[in-house]
């Protein structure tokens, strides 16, 4: 069973609107949570990384939040642009015997339309 | 710093043939990872190296798959006797070894087995 669940699976919004993507996880012991943006056919690009003690982190128009108690995270995109159309992947890192392991969600596919 | 480089970007091969992918990580990154990604899914972990040592391998990495990182620099991923189910994008990533460092991905190598 995937330990990182993302919702919605896909989303269509109008250019200029805001949106929020959700990530719920059961990974334990928790190390950090990352959000990546992946354009179609390209490799993922890091947006944010948050540790246990961080509640929010921004990167331009992207703001990620983390509630480690409820094991939930969100990625808020402000004033969306056409170039925001991509898959957004939540990645939760856990401590493991060999150091740490990354657990990937399946991603939320975002389409921004004119 | 030119980022993580992967070669070739696309490969079409006949079933049963062997293929090899190369990854050049960001210089001085001591960790190197290989992932596999199919359409609509998040990346799946295959293996990772700390310098030249292969520290962890996924159960996904069958006997037909082998990865090397001689001298702790570039890495190769070889798939022997390819099967149609091997068709996917193979992603390489690199980072420093600290748990909270950004992990940088390459653009991926697309494999199509016909």
PDB file of C-alpha atoms in Angstrom, chain A residues 44-84:
ATOM      1  CA  UNK A  44      11.083  16.251 -11.425  1.00  0.00           C
ATOM      2  CA  UNK A  45      12.257  19.630 -10.166  1.00  0.00           C
ATOM      3  CA  UNK A  46      12.378  20.402  -6.462  1.00  0.00           C
ATOM      4  CA  UNK A  47       9.983  23.073  -5.159  1.00  0.00           C
ATOM      5  CA  UNK A  48      10.257  22.801  -1.378  1.00  0.00           C
ATOM      6  CA  UNK A  49      11.562  20.585   1.380  1.00  0.00           C
ATOM      7  CA  UNK A  50      10.252  20.714   4.957  1.00  0.00           C
ATOM      8  CA  UNK A  51      11.465  19.014   8.084  1.00  0.00           C
ATOM      9  CA  UNK A  52       9.409  18.042  11.112  1.00  0.00           C
ATOM     10  CA  UNK A  53       9.702  21.445  12.765  1.00  0.00           C
ATOM     11  CA  UNK A  54       8.677  23.501   9.728  1.00  0.00           C
ATOM     12  CA  UNK A  55       5.013  24.381   9.179  1.00  0.00           C
ATOM     13  CA  UNK A  56       5.273  26.356   5.988  1.00  0.00           C
ATOM     14  CA  UNK A  57       7.747  27.131   3.263  1.00  0.00           C
ATOM     15  CA  UNK A  58       7.405  29.290   0.177  1.00  0.00           C
ATOM     16  CA  UNK A  59       9.081  29.295  -3.206  1.00  0.00           C
ATOM     17  CA  UNK A  60       7.724  32.154  -5.270  1.00  0.00           C
ATOM     18  CA  UNK A  61       4.053  31.519  -5.978  1.00  0.00           C
ATOM     19  CA  UNK A  62       4.280  28.065  -4.371  1.00  0.00           C
ATOM     20  CA  UNK A  63       3.590  27.690  -0.638  1.00  0.00           C
ATOM     21  CA  UNK A  64       3.800  24.328   1.091  1.00  0.00           C
ATOM     22  CA  UNK A  65       2.403  23.584   4.531  1.00  0.00           C
ATOM     23  CA  UNK A  66       3.060  20.657   6.816  1.00  0.00           C
ATOM     24  CA  UNK A  67       1.098  19.327   9.768  1.00  0.00           C
ATOM     25  CA  UNK A  68       3.270  16.562  11.160  1.00  0.00           C
ATOM     26  CA  UNK A  69       0.680  15.673  13.794  1.00  0.00           C
ATOM     27  CA  UNK A  70      -2.029  14.836  11.273  1.00  0.00           C
ATOM     28  CA  UNK A  71       0.537  13.781   8.654  1.00  0.00           C
ATOM     29  CA  UNK A  72      -0.841  16.116   6.044  1.00  0.00           C
ATOM     30  CA  UNK A  73       0.730  18.573   3.660  1.00  0.00           C
ATOM     31  CA  UNK A  74      -0.618  20.959   1.078  1.00  0.00           C
ATOM     32  CA  UNK A  75       0.843  22.858  -1.841  1.00  0.00           C
ATOM     33  CA  UNK A  76      -0.849  26.152  -2.620  1.00  0.00           C
ATOM     34  CA  UNK A  77      -0.285  27.789  -5.991  1.00  0.00           C
ATOM     35  CA  UNK A  78      -1.132  31.464  -6.224  1.00  0.00           C
ATOM     36  CA  UNK A  79      -2.107  33.326  -9.386  1.00  0.00           C
ATOM     37  CA  UNK A  80      -1.606  30.300 -11.598  1.00  0.00           C
ATOM     38  CA  UNK A  81       0.151  30.572 -14.933  1.00  0.00           C
ATOM     39  CA  UNK A  82      -0.022  28.368 -18.012  1.00  0.00           C
ATOM     40  CA  UNK A  83       3.490  27.173 -17.232  1.00  0.00           C
ATOM     41  CA  UNK A  84       2.235  25.709 -13.950  1.00  0.00           C
TER      42      UNK A  84
END
